[in-house]
Each structure stands twice: as C-alpha cells, then as structure tokens.
C-alpha cells in the first residue's frame, strides 16, 4: 500500500449504530487530519493530530471521537449520528511544520439513515 | 482570520479552450502558503502546487500555470488547451505559519470540459 488509505470506502449506518472509520498513511508523516466534505459546505477541518497529540478540535460535536494510536493510524469513531452528518470524510497526512502539503486519502462516503 | 474565496462555482468550456480559475485569499500573516488541489470524481484530493508568500514567481507545469500576485491577494490557476480529463473540482487553500498546519479551503470550482 502506498500513500493514504481509508476504509471503508462506503458506509451506511443508522442513527443508533456505532462505527469507526480508519485511515492509514504510508508516507512517514507525523501529522494527520480529518476533514468533512458535504454538499452544503466546503471542506471543513475537524481534527488535527501532530506527533499523535490532538492539536486541533474544530468545534466538532462529541458524537465524533478521534483516536490516533500512532503516527501511521487515525480513527474516527462514530456514535448516535444524525442524517446531516452524511458526507464524505477525508483523511490527510503531512510532514508537520509550516508549508508542507497534505496528502489525502480517497475518503469514506458516509450515509446516516 | 484566514479566508479563501473562489467566486466561480462552476465553469464549463469546450475542449482545447484555455480556462482560468480564480482564487482570492485573506490573511494577516506575512508568512503563509497557498495551494491548489484537484478533486476528480473518484473523490481523492490531488495536490497540484504550493507557493510560499515570499515567492511571487509564476510557475508553469505542462499545460498548468499559476499566477501569484500579493498586491491583489490572488493565486489564479490557468489550464491551457484544456482536455476532458481536466474535468474535476479544483480547490484553492491557504495555511499560515506556525503550529500544526491548518488548511483553509475555498468553496471549490467545478470545471467541466466538454468534448
């Protein structure tokens, strides 16, 4: 595997379900990110992890819970979501520090029924 | 506060035409970085270019070129002799110096190249 991978690519869940999105980067980067992309809004930064420490939580509801066990893996745990949470969730990684480009995964298309 | 504006929501041109995508940014920092990303229908954002605020040289890469003008806070992207494969959503983004890098994206421009 190369670059940034995300699983699953598609997920349909009910409002009472609990699921997790997984992201893995094979680039040796030390920063990872979760973004949300919906039809109504541009790309919104949700969380930033740098050296496995959360450094940014962009006013995201608590029903989204990130986890970064090491510099290569990032999870987004989902519980009691709402239909308006349906969106494309994108993971990215970068070499931390100013100016480094972020490399994105293919995203997980989430539908909440 | 940082802000990126892509005023063109959708552009449609015929193949082989030249097309320019506009990007205007706002920042209070003197050191910052500008990016363009391409998002094809598959969904994955593809990095195209990065410029730092101290380098106003225009850049050309094949059919792609970028015009960075600090005086007008603009970082425009031109595709010359467009092709159907250029059809995608293009995002301009900005990040400022310091800390974990936060990218602020514009709303995106959906470009359709018709055969």
XYZ file of C-alpha atoms in Angstrom:
228
model
C 0.000 0.000 0.000
C 1.176 3.475 -0.762
C 0.036 6.959 0.160
C -3.014 7.360 2.374
C -5.650 4.658 2.574
C -9.102 4.801 4.107
C -11.574 2.086 4.998
C -14.368 1.543 4.442
C -14.914 3.463 1.231
C -18.681 3.481 1.745
C -20.682 3.186 4.967
C -24.392 3.232 5.645
C -25.454 3.370 9.262
C -28.481 4.027 11.368
C -28.619 6.792 13.936
C -28.203 4.354 16.812
C -25.228 2.490 15.366
C -21.600 2.763 16.384
C -18.982 2.535 13.666
C -15.395 3.570 13.064
C -13.554 4.995 10.093
C -9.931 4.034 9.624
C -7.094 5.904 7.988
C -3.542 4.717 7.438
C -0.641 6.637 5.956
C 2.448 5.003 4.476
C 4.412 8.212 3.924
C 6.295 8.532 7.203
C 4.429 11.730 8.078
C 3.921 12.941 11.632
C 0.645 14.854 11.296
C -2.801 13.525 10.388
C -6.127 15.206 9.766
C -9.838 14.526 9.449
C -11.951 16.658 7.100
C -15.657 16.630 6.370
C -16.941 17.453 2.895
C -20.666 17.875 2.412
C -22.719 19.249 -0.436
C -23.607 22.352 1.526
C -20.190 23.345 2.838
C -16.626 23.384 1.576
C -14.005 21.170 3.108
C -14.177 21.558 6.882
C -11.254 20.662 9.094
C -12.412 18.506 12.012
C -9.337 17.306 13.873
C -5.557 17.600 13.659
C -3.070 15.266 15.267
C 0.593 16.154 15.411
C 3.018 13.584 16.803
C -0.033 11.609 17.990
C -1.290 14.518 20.069
C -4.550 16.227 19.208
C -3.747 19.848 18.495
C -6.968 20.980 16.906
C -10.607 20.221 17.550
C -12.623 22.444 15.323
C -15.838 22.631 17.375
C -16.856 19.153 16.328
C -19.819 17.517 18.130
C -18.915 14.862 20.668
C -20.641 12.168 18.610
C -17.410 12.212 16.577
C -14.460 10.851 18.545
C -10.979 10.684 17.001
C -8.179 8.372 18.007
C -4.548 8.370 16.925
C -2.743 5.343 18.390
C 0.459 6.007 16.421
C 1.725 8.303 13.712
C 0.543 5.998 10.922
C -3.039 5.357 12.000
C -6.020 7.569 12.617
C -9.556 6.575 13.521
C -12.830 8.403 13.685
C -15.337 6.731 15.990
C -18.954 7.490 15.234
C -21.981 7.101 17.503
C -25.568 8.353 17.500
C -25.047 10.316 14.330
C -27.653 12.471 12.644
C -28.727 12.425 8.993
C -26.973 15.780 8.490
C -23.685 14.026 9.272
C -23.924 12.257 5.936
C -20.879 13.406 3.983
C -17.530 12.432 2.531
C -14.945 12.096 5.293
C -11.408 12.649 4.137
C -8.212 11.801 5.936
C -4.910 13.505 5.174
C -1.340 13.418 6.385
C 1.628 15.740 6.165
C 5.098 16.225 7.423
C 4.348 18.576 10.305
C 5.562 22.133 10.181
C 4.678 25.123 8.153
C 4.077 24.843 4.463
C 4.023 21.097 3.969
C 1.431 19.842 1.552
C -1.196 17.447 2.801
C -1.757 14.154 1.068
C -5.322 12.920 1.057
C -6.929 9.515 1.111
C -9.846 8.572 -1.151
C -12.416 9.274 1.564
C -15.284 7.385 3.181
C -18.739 8.173 1.848
C -20.988 8.052 4.929
C -24.760 7.883 4.793
C -26.749 8.145 8.013
C -30.305 6.889 7.788
C -8.674 35.419 10.143
C -7.894 33.295 7.127
C -10.298 33.135 4.249
C -10.180 31.807 0.695
C -12.724 32.804 -1.925
C -13.285 31.038 -5.221
C -16.010 33.118 -6.781
C -16.566 30.788 -9.739
C -18.796 27.959 -8.600
C -18.941 26.225 -11.973
C -17.166 26.676 -15.280
C -17.907 24.833 -18.481
C -15.743 25.105 -21.594
C -15.143 23.197 -24.775
C -12.048 21.058 -25.081
C -8.870 22.874 -26.154
C -10.028 26.179 -24.723
C -7.911 27.910 -22.100
C -9.562 28.393 -18.725
C -8.571 30.368 -15.621
C -9.750 29.560 -12.123
C -9.705 32.482 -9.718
C -8.622 32.415 -6.092
C -8.552 35.348 -3.679
C -7.283 34.975 -0.139
C -7.218 36.904 3.119
C -4.622 36.603 5.849
C -2.945 38.807 8.428
C 0.272 36.828 8.403
C 3.260 37.859 6.348
C 4.339 34.241 6.003
C 1.780 31.919 4.506
C 1.382 29.173 1.935
C -1.045 28.752 -0.934
C -2.099 25.507 -2.523
C -4.198 24.158 -5.357
C -5.808 20.728 -5.203
C -7.777 18.786 -7.806
C -10.672 16.520 -6.828
C -11.712 14.196 -9.657
C -14.996 12.254 -9.486
C -13.240 9.500 -7.527
C -13.144 11.883 -4.557
C -9.466 11.907 -3.637
C -7.857 15.337 -3.467
C -4.708 15.520 -5.553
C -2.043 18.061 -4.672
C -1.081 20.306 -7.607
C 1.101 23.111 -6.309
C 2.338 25.002 -3.244
C 3.674 28.555 -3.128
C 5.030 30.454 -0.156
C 4.317 34.117 0.381
C 7.873 35.164 -0.415
C 7.950 33.603 -3.851
C 5.845 35.503 -6.357
C 7.347 33.864 -9.390
C 4.755 32.429 -11.707
C 5.024 28.729 -12.321
C 4.314 26.592 -15.331
C 3.965 22.833 -15.340
C 2.970 21.469 -18.702
C -0.473 22.829 -19.516
C -0.898 24.211 -15.994
C 0.273 27.635 -14.858
C -0.205 29.676 -11.720
C -0.173 33.444 -11.266
C 0.528 34.626 -7.713
C 0.027 38.341 -7.060
C 0.375 39.575 -3.490
C -0.786 43.052 -4.468
C -4.237 41.705 -5.240
C -4.100 38.702 -2.845
C -4.762 36.376 -5.728
C -3.430 32.984 -6.763
C -5.051 32.119 -10.065
C -4.736 28.847 -11.953
C -4.806 28.554 -15.738
C -5.208 25.405 -17.784
C -4.073 25.805 -21.370
C -5.588 23.691 -24.139
C -7.989 22.003 -21.737
C -8.791 18.312 -22.004
C -11.750 16.247 -20.879
C -9.546 14.640 -18.194
C -9.184 18.056 -16.582
C -12.838 17.901 -15.525
C -12.867 17.989 -11.726
C -13.477 20.238 -8.749
C -10.495 22.460 -8.033
C -9.776 23.851 -4.591
C -7.534 26.696 -3.576
C -6.255 26.605 0.017
C -4.254 28.701 2.448
C -2.197 27.900 5.516
C -0.370 30.198 7.866
C 2.964 29.854 9.591
C 3.234 28.049 12.873
C 1.837 25.040 14.688
C 0.151 22.110 13.084
C -0.692 23.026 9.582
C -4.319 24.050 9.120
C -5.539 24.283 5.581
C -8.413 26.637 4.907
C -10.110 25.766 1.641
C -12.135 27.812 -0.756
C -15.549 26.623 -1.838
C -14.150 24.955 -4.938
C -14.759 25.461 -8.648
C -16.377 22.662 -10.628
C -14.734 22.585 -14.040
C -16.370 20.697 -16.877
C -14.526 20.226 -20.151
C -16.877 19.227 -22.943
C -15.622 17.270 -25.947
